[in-house]
mmCIF file of C-alpha atoms in Angstrom:
data_model
loop_
_atom_site.group_PDB
_atom_site.id
_atom_site.type_symbol
_atom_site.label_atom_id
_atom_site.label_comp_id
_atom_site.label_asym_id
_atom_site.label_seq_id
_atom_site.Cartn_x
_atom_site.Cartn_y
_atom_site.Cartn_z
ATOM 1 C CA UNK A 1 -30.624 31.970 -208.048
ATOM 2 C CA UNK A 2 -29.179 29.330 -205.621
ATOM 3 C CA UNK A 3 -25.407 29.686 -205.375
ATOM 4 C CA UNK A 4 -24.660 27.708 -202.333
ATOM 5 C CA UNK A 5 -25.668 24.234 -201.101
ATOM 6 C CA UNK A 6 -25.319 22.209 -197.945
ATOM 7 C CA UNK A 7 -25.437 18.521 -197.507
ATOM 8 C CA UNK A 8 -27.204 17.446 -194.334
ATOM 9 C CA UNK A 9 -26.594 13.887 -193.058
ATOM 10 C CA UNK A 10 -29.230 12.471 -190.627
ATOM 11 C CA UNK A 11 -27.952 9.388 -188.810
ATOM 12 C CA UNK A 12 -30.231 6.574 -188.175
ATOM 13 C CA UNK A 13 -33.515 8.407 -188.816
ATOM 14 C CA UNK A 14 -35.778 5.300 -188.459
ATOM 15 C CA UNK A 15 -34.223 4.522 -185.004
ATOM 16 C CA UNK A 16 -33.274 7.770 -183.316
ATOM 17 C CA UNK A 17 -36.293 10.161 -183.563
ATOM 18 C CA UNK A 18 -37.854 10.026 -179.932
ATOM 19 C CA UNK A 19 -38.006 13.639 -179.284
ATOM 20 C CA UNK A 20 -39.296 15.278 -182.415
ATOM 21 C CA UNK A 21 -35.854 15.391 -183.938
ATOM 22 C CA UNK A 22 -37.184 15.609 -187.456
ATOM 23 C CA UNK A 23 -38.203 19.237 -186.447
ATOM 24 C CA UNK A 24 -34.461 19.992 -185.990
ATOM 25 C CA UNK A 25 -33.885 18.861 -189.519
ATOM 26 C CA UNK A 26 -36.898 20.729 -190.866
ATOM 27 C CA UNK A 27 -35.779 23.917 -188.947
ATOM 28 C CA UNK A 28 -32.331 23.864 -190.849
ATOM 29 C CA UNK A 29 -33.805 23.039 -194.214
ATOM 30 C CA UNK A 30 -36.323 25.916 -193.921
ATOM 31 C CA UNK A 31 -33.851 28.585 -192.599
ATOM 32 C CA UNK A 32 -31.553 27.602 -195.470
ATOM 33 C CA UNK A 33 -34.322 27.800 -197.979
ATOM 34 C CA UNK A 34 -35.372 31.276 -196.807
ATOM 35 C CA UNK A 35 -31.878 32.389 -197.606
ATOM 36 C CA UNK A 36 -31.738 30.821 -200.905
ATOM 37 C CA UNK A 37 -29.219 28.113 -199.653
ATOM 38 C CA UNK A 38 -29.983 24.664 -201.222
ATOM 39 C CA UNK A 39 -29.939 21.547 -199.031
ATOM 40 C CA UNK A 40 -29.647 17.858 -199.858
ATOM 41 C CA UNK A 41 -30.664 15.458 -196.863
ATOM 42 C CA UNK A 42 -28.930 12.178 -196.914
ATOM 43 C CA UNK A 43 -30.216 9.489 -194.559
ATOM 44 C CA UNK A 44 -27.337 7.366 -193.100
ATOM 45 C CA UNK A 45 -28.303 3.983 -191.738
ATOM 46 C CA UNK A 46 -26.457 0.746 -190.610
ATOM 47 C CA UNK A 47 -23.411 0.236 -192.848
ATOM 48 C CA UNK A 48 -23.357 3.780 -194.244
ATOM 49 C CA UNK A 49 -20.255 5.524 -193.476
ATOM 50 C CA UNK A 50 -19.791 9.270 -193.009
ATOM 51 C CA UNK A 51 -17.878 10.919 -195.764
ATOM 52 C CA UNK A 52 -16.189 14.010 -194.174
ATOM 53 C CA UNK A 53 -15.810 15.895 -197.551
ATOM 54 C CA UNK A 54 -19.426 15.688 -198.249
ATOM 55 C CA UNK A 55 -21.016 16.171 -194.815
ATOM 56 C CA UNK A 56 -21.682 19.804 -193.993
ATOM 57 C CA UNK A 57 -24.184 19.311 -191.080
ATOM 58 C CA UNK A 58 -24.608 15.932 -189.229
ATOM 59 C CA UNK A 59 -27.805 15.339 -187.158
ATOM 60 C CA UNK A 60 -28.237 12.469 -184.782
ATOM 61 C CA UNK A 61 -31.349 12.327 -182.516
ATOM 62 C CA UNK A 62 -32.675 10.756 -179.303
ATOM 63 C CA UNK A 63 -33.875 7.263 -178.312
ATOM 64 C CA UNK A 64 -34.072 4.750 -175.615
ATOM 65 C CA UNK A 65 -31.749 1.934 -174.255
ATOM 66 C CA UNK A 66 -32.758 -0.550 -177.041
ATOM 67 C CA UNK A 67 -31.844 2.043 -179.753
ATOM 68 C CA UNK A 68 -28.550 2.821 -178.364
ATOM 69 C CA UNK A 69 -27.793 -0.861 -178.397
ATOM 70 C CA UNK A 70 -28.831 -1.198 -181.881
ATOM 71 C CA UNK A 71 -26.584 1.485 -183.208
ATOM 72 C CA UNK A 72 -23.654 1.787 -180.834
ATOM 73 C CA UNK A 73 -21.241 -0.573 -182.757
ATOM 74 C CA UNK A 74 -21.977 0.677 -186.080
ATOM 75 C CA UNK A 75 -21.691 4.369 -185.013
ATOM 76 C CA UNK A 76 -18.256 3.775 -183.392
ATOM 77 C CA UNK A 77 -16.754 1.595 -185.950
ATOM 78 C CA UNK A 78 -18.428 2.578 -189.278
ATOM 79 C CA UNK A 79 -19.499 6.163 -188.835
ATOM 80 C CA UNK A 80 -16.970 7.088 -186.005
ATOM 81 C CA UNK A 81 -13.970 7.758 -188.175
ATOM 82 C CA UNK A 82 -15.724 10.007 -190.578
ATOM 83 C CA UNK A 83 -17.649 11.717 -188.061
ATOM 84 C CA UNK A 84 -14.479 12.620 -185.867
ATOM 85 C CA UNK A 85 -12.633 13.751 -189.132
ATOM 86 C CA UNK A 86 -15.599 15.989 -190.281
ATOM 87 C CA UNK A 87 -16.008 17.572 -186.803
ATOM 88 C CA UNK A 88 -12.283 18.158 -186.670
ATOM 89 C CA UNK A 89 -12.510 19.993 -190.039
ATOM 90 C CA UNK A 90 -15.327 22.158 -188.656
ATOM 91 C CA UNK A 91 -18.414 20.521 -189.892
ATOM 92 C CA UNK A 92 -21.504 21.230 -187.904
ATOM 93 C CA UNK A 93 -22.978 18.432 -185.621
ATOM 94 C CA UNK A 94 -26.123 18.387 -183.611
ATOM 95 C CA UNK A 95 -26.488 15.333 -181.229
ATOM 96 C CA UNK A 96 -29.456 15.232 -179.013
ATOM 97 C CA UNK A 97 -29.930 12.964 -175.927
ATOM 98 C CA UNK A 98 -28.957 9.330 -176.826
ATOM 99 C CA UNK A 99 -27.114 10.694 -180.032
ATOM 100 C CA UNK A 100 -25.217 13.251 -177.574
ATOM 101 C CA UNK A 101 -24.393 10.245 -175.242
ATOM 102 C CA UNK A 102 -23.013 8.004 -177.944
ATOM 103 C CA UNK A 103 -20.768 10.681 -179.357
ATOM 104 C CA UNK A 104 -18.813 10.635 -176.151
ATOM 105 C CA UNK A 105 -16.147 8.058 -175.217
ATOM 106 C CA UNK A 106 -18.542 5.370 -173.913
ATOM 107 C CA UNK A 107 -21.989 4.694 -172.516
ATOM 108 C CA UNK A 108 -22.353 2.473 -169.396
ATOM 109 C CA UNK A 109 -25.786 1.061 -169.122
ATOM 110 C CA UNK A 110 -27.071 0.174 -165.670
ATOM 111 C CA UNK A 111 -26.932 -3.519 -166.814
ATOM 112 C CA UNK A 112 -24.785 -5.062 -169.410
ATOM 113 C CA UNK A 113 -21.578 -4.324 -171.223
ATOM 114 C CA UNK A 114 -20.315 -0.866 -171.861
ATOM 115 C CA UNK A 115 -21.317 0.622 -175.278
ATOM 116 C CA UNK A 116 -18.562 2.303 -177.277
ATOM 117 C CA UNK A 117 -18.899 5.946 -178.346
ATOM 118 C CA UNK A 118 -17.822 7.748 -181.527
ATOM 119 C CA UNK A 119 -15.372 9.866 -179.561
ATOM 120 C CA UNK A 120 -16.430 13.167 -180.882
ATOM 121 C CA UNK A 121 -16.753 14.638 -177.281
ATOM 122 C CA UNK A 122 -14.398 14.179 -174.404
ATOM 123 C CA UNK A 123 -17.238 12.868 -172.260
ATOM 124 C CA UNK A 124 -18.727 9.643 -170.973
ATOM 125 C CA UNK A 125 -22.199 8.697 -169.793
ATOM 126 C CA UNK A 126 -23.271 6.494 -166.855
ATOM 127 C CA UNK A 127 -26.626 4.834 -166.299
ATOM 128 C CA UNK A 128 -27.298 4.893 -162.371
ATOM 129 C CA UNK A 129 -28.041 1.586 -160.937
ATOM 130 C CA UNK A 130 -24.503 -0.064 -160.780
ATOM 131 C CA UNK A 131 -22.922 -0.871 -157.520
ATOM 132 C CA UNK A 132 -20.143 1.076 -156.043
ATOM 133 C CA UNK A 133 -16.807 0.491 -157.887
ATOM 134 C CA UNK A 134 -18.561 -1.095 -160.907
ATOM 135 C CA UNK A 135 -18.600 2.012 -162.905
ATOM 136 C CA UNK A 136 -15.671 2.433 -165.260
ATOM 137 C CA UNK A 137 -14.105 5.725 -164.869
ATOM 138 C CA UNK A 138 -11.970 7.700 -167.342
ATOM 139 C CA UNK A 139 -8.858 5.748 -166.371
ATOM 140 C CA UNK A 140 -10.344 2.770 -168.382
ATOM 141 C CA UNK A 141 -10.160 4.859 -171.512
ATOM 142 C CA UNK A 142 -6.660 4.755 -173.288
ATOM 143 C CA UNK A 143 -4.743 8.130 -172.786
ATOM 144 C CA UNK A 144 -7.628 9.561 -170.583
ATOM 145 C CA UNK A 145 -6.663 11.635 -167.486
ATOM 146 C CA UNK A 146 -8.268 10.981 -164.175
ATOM 147 C CA UNK A 147 -10.996 13.510 -163.407
ATOM 148 C CA UNK A 148 -12.194 13.962 -159.806
ATOM 149 C CA UNK A 149 -15.719 12.446 -159.336
ATOM 150 C CA UNK A 150 -15.807 11.408 -163.005
ATOM 151 C CA UNK A 151 -16.568 7.747 -162.256
ATOM 152 C CA UNK A 152 -18.748 8.399 -159.270
ATOM 153 C CA UNK A 153 -22.150 6.819 -158.965
ATOM 154 C CA UNK A 154 -24.979 9.123 -158.275
ATOM 155 C CA UNK A 155 -26.667 8.738 -154.886
ATOM 156 C CA UNK A 156 -29.721 6.571 -154.424
ATOM 157 C CA UNK A 157 -32.291 9.172 -154.817
ATOM 158 C CA UNK A 158 -30.709 10.500 -158.008
ATOM 159 C CA UNK A 159 -30.514 6.949 -159.381
ATOM 160 C CA UNK A 160 -34.103 6.259 -158.641
ATOM 161 C CA UNK A 161 -35.530 9.467 -160.376
ATOM 162 C CA UNK A 162 -35.538 10.076 -164.006
ATOM 163 C CA UNK A 163 -34.724 13.700 -164.853
ATOM 164 C CA UNK A 164 -37.771 15.022 -166.737
ATOM 165 C CA UNK A 165 -38.829 18.637 -167.092
ATOM 166 C CA UNK A 166 -38.061 22.150 -168.547
ATOM 167 C CA UNK A 167 -34.414 22.932 -169.260
ATOM 168 C CA UNK A 168 -33.089 26.539 -169.542
ATOM 169 C CA UNK A 169 -29.355 27.136 -170.274
ATOM 170 C CA UNK A 170 -27.243 30.073 -170.821
ATOM 171 C CA UNK A 171 -25.237 29.909 -173.983
ATOM 172 C CA UNK A 172 -22.994 33.013 -174.303
ATOM 173 C CA UNK A 173 -25.457 35.937 -174.398
ATOM 174 C CA UNK A 174 -28.315 33.618 -175.419
ATOM 175 C CA UNK A 175 -30.762 31.585 -173.377
ATOM 176 C CA UNK A 176 -31.590 28.226 -174.895
ATOM 177 C CA UNK A 177 -34.797 26.590 -173.945
ATOM 178 C CA UNK A 178 -36.150 22.967 -174.114
ATOM 179 C CA UNK A 179 -37.061 19.776 -172.232
ATOM 180 C CA UNK A 180 -34.930 17.162 -170.810
ATOM 181 C CA UNK A 181 -35.647 13.496 -170.094
ATOM 182 C CA UNK A 182 -32.950 11.189 -169.195
ATOM 183 C CA UNK A 183 -31.757 8.913 -166.473
ATOM 184 C CA UNK A 184 -28.094 8.665 -167.362
ATOM 185 C CA UNK A 185 -25.587 11.220 -166.251
ATOM 186 C CA UNK A 186 -22.882 12.669 -168.597
ATOM 187 C CA UNK A 187 -19.477 13.830 -167.343
ATOM 188 C CA UNK A 188 -17.126 16.130 -169.169
ATOM 189 C CA UNK A 189 -13.446 15.159 -169.484
ATOM 190 C CA UNK A 190 -10.560 17.800 -168.973
ATOM 191 C CA UNK A 191 -10.599 18.945 -172.659
ATOM 192 C CA UNK A 192 -14.349 19.229 -173.014
ATOM 193 C CA UNK A 193 -16.343 22.497 -173.130
ATOM 194 C CA UNK A 194 -20.010 22.573 -171.939
ATOM 195 C CA UNK A 195 -22.434 24.136 -174.425
ATOM 196 C CA UNK A 196 -23.719 26.225 -171.584
ATOM 197 C CA UNK A 197 -24.585 26.763 -168.079
ATOM 198 C CA UNK A 198 -27.754 25.573 -166.400
ATOM 199 C CA UNK A 199 -30.343 28.272 -165.357
ATOM 200 C CA UNK A 200 -33.217 25.744 -164.602
ATOM 201 C CA UNK A 201 -33.068 22.095 -164.848
ATOM 202 C CA UNK A 202 -30.269 19.513 -164.412
ATOM 203 C CA UNK A 203 -28.400 19.278 -167.607
ATOM 204 C CA UNK A 204 -25.400 16.807 -167.787
ATOM 205 C CA UNK A 205 -25.331 15.627 -164.281
ATOM 206 C CA UNK A 206 -26.451 18.355 -161.834
ATOM 207 C CA UNK A 207 -23.047 20.108 -161.741
ATOM 208 C CA UNK A 208 -24.366 23.269 -163.464
ATOM 209 C CA UNK A 209 -23.152 22.446 -166.934
ATOM 210 C CA UNK A 210 -25.190 21.353 -170.016
ATOM 211 C CA UNK A 211 -24.140 19.700 -173.090
ATOM 212 C CA UNK A 212 -20.705 19.826 -174.856
ATOM 213 C CA UNK A 213 -19.220 21.831 -177.536
ATOM 214 C CA UNK A 214 -16.341 20.874 -179.583
ATOM 215 C CA UNK A 215 -15.623 23.392 -182.554
ATOM 216 C CA UNK A 216 -19.135 23.413 -184.281
ATOM 217 C CA UNK A 217 -20.314 20.013 -182.778
ATOM 218 C CA UNK A 218 -22.867 20.354 -180.333
ATOM 219 C CA UNK A 219 -24.103 17.710 -177.837
ATOM 220 C CA UNK A 220 -27.092 18.428 -175.684
ATOM 221 C CA UNK A 221 -30.145 17.144 -173.622
ATOM 222 C CA UNK A 222 -32.364 19.957 -175.019
ATOM 223 C CA UNK A 223 -35.205 18.302 -176.626
ATOM 224 C CA UNK A 224 -38.563 19.484 -177.863
ATOM 225 C CA UNK A 225 -37.177 19.661 -180.833
ATOM 226 C CA UNK A 226 -34.627 22.288 -179.863
ATOM 227 C CA UNK A 227 -33.912 24.283 -183.057
ATOM 228 C CA UNK A 228 -37.376 25.659 -183.789
ATOM 229 C CA UNK A 229 -37.476 27.296 -180.366
ATOM 230 C CA UNK A 230 -33.760 28.332 -180.629
ATOM 231 C CA UNK A 231 -33.152 29.798 -184.117
ATOM 232 C CA UNK A 232 -29.808 31.194 -182.882
ATOM 233 C CA UNK A 233 -28.476 27.650 -182.532
ATOM 234 C CA UNK A 234 -29.921 26.653 -185.798
ATOM 235 C CA UNK A 235 -28.051 29.646 -187.315
ATOM 236 C CA UNK A 236 -24.790 28.810 -185.548
ATOM 237 C CA UNK A 237 -24.949 25.370 -187.088
ATOM 238 C CA UNK A 238 -25.663 26.755 -190.695
ATOM 239 C CA UNK A 239 -23.077 29.392 -190.305
ATOM 240 C CA UNK A 240 -20.271 26.996 -189.343
ATOM 241 C CA UNK A 241 -21.233 24.726 -192.243
ATOM 242 C CA UNK A 242 -21.220 27.656 -194.823
ATOM 243 C CA UNK A 243 -17.797 28.789 -193.365
ATOM 244 C CA UNK A 244 -16.213 25.481 -193.760
ATOM 245 C CA UNK A 245 -17.643 24.965 -197.266
ATOM 246 C CA UNK A 246 -17.291 28.469 -198.762
ATOM 247 C CA UNK A 247 -14.760 30.081 -196.550
ATOM 248 C CA UNK A 248 -17.393 32.704 -195.088
ATOM 249 C CA UNK A 249 -20.880 32.439 -193.692
ATOM 250 C CA UNK A 250 -22.627 35.332 -195.321
ATOM 251 C CA UNK A 251 -25.700 34.566 -193.171
ATOM 252 C CA UNK A 252 -28.175 37.303 -193.492
ATOM 253 C CA UNK A 253 -30.661 37.722 -190.624
ATOM 254 C CA UNK A 254 -34.242 36.482 -190.727
ATOM 255 C CA UNK A 255 -37.188 38.209 -189.072
ATOM 256 C CA UNK A 256 -37.793 35.321 -186.716
ATOM 257 C CA UNK A 257 -40.807 37.058 -185.143
ATOM 258 C CA UNK A 258 -42.752 33.825 -184.659
ATOM 259 C CA UNK A 259 -39.565 31.805 -183.513
ATOM 260 C CA UNK A 260 -38.673 34.506 -180.895
ATOM 261 C CA UNK A 261 -42.151 34.685 -179.686
ATOM 262 C CA UNK A 262 -42.255 30.977 -179.070
ATOM 263 C CA UNK A 263 -38.874 31.135 -177.387
ATOM 264 C CA UNK A 264 -39.813 34.064 -175.129
ATOM 265 C CA UNK A 265 -43.190 32.410 -174.036
ATOM 266 C CA UNK A 266 -41.315 29.203 -173.163
ATOM 267 C CA UNK A 267 -38.775 31.059 -171.041
ATOM 268 C CA UNK A 268 -41.461 33.005 -169.339
ATOM 269 C CA UNK A 269 -43.477 29.848 -168.737
ATOM 270 C CA UNK A 270 -40.459 28.127 -167.140
ATOM 271 C CA UNK A 271 -39.699 31.161 -164.926
ATOM 272 C CA UNK A 272 -43.419 31.334 -163.683
ATOM 273 C CA UNK A 273 -43.505 27.564 -163.055
ATOM 274 C CA UNK A 274 -40.155 27.835 -161.117
ATOM 275 C CA UNK A 275 -41.633 30.767 -159.002
ATOM 276 C CA UNK A 276 -44.649 28.789 -158.326
ATOM 277 C CA UNK A 277 -42.727 25.733 -157.161
ATOM 278 C CA UNK A 278 -40.618 27.821 -154.860
ATOM 279 C CA UNK A 279 -43.826 29.543 -153.308
ATOM 280 C CA UNK A 280 -45.262 26.073 -152.796
ATOM 281 C CA UNK A 281 -42.166 24.822 -151.019
ATOM 282 C CA UNK A 282 -42.018 27.790 -148.825
ATOM 283 C CA UNK A 283 -45.692 27.668 -147.866
#
């Protein structure tokens, strides 16, 4: 008999779903179902606000520049207040790629006007390609503190190359695995906490940190989708949502044999590829 239920809010599902993001939604639904937890999926599109009292887990996926421009104002003005309130109350959030970028303070494209962010994370994202001094730093955001290097433009080589490849990060005692594919660089403000430390890959901007964590809100460049390969992260989100809704998680473990096997194979493949690249470089 089902005694618990979680409401999953999927933001802009027809626009931001470039990296298999439906797989993240499916992973949460299935892992809840296997435990007898009912789920209701609500798709929030343009004009639909986030209702904090109803949203247990909020998902926003990845997209390209045109997709960011399509949703940025609606995300900041219509959904932003409810998003910040829900996250502040402990609701679980998973924001991937472009979704992660737009849940920061702002996103500065290489060309055109700055796009507003929803302000869930103390972070901002800059697309390489602007001239020196043209990039807005944190001092342009009301109440922000100056952070050394936060407004810096990446060097020419970094600006010319899109970051694409395997991404392995250490999240507490766990290794999280996936792919990254982004040109922009994300910088964390003084109150921000990274999701984890980069073991292999680039992450936010090459400073060794990846993603952002604010309570149970997770922002990350892990694509793939990330939750089927990283069941511990999926359970972190589910557990946080249950704790907020019911006062305790009561999250019994699952066998996860296939999930762990897929995760471990991906980790080994990354290590082997890295070792081979190092050998080639030294040859």
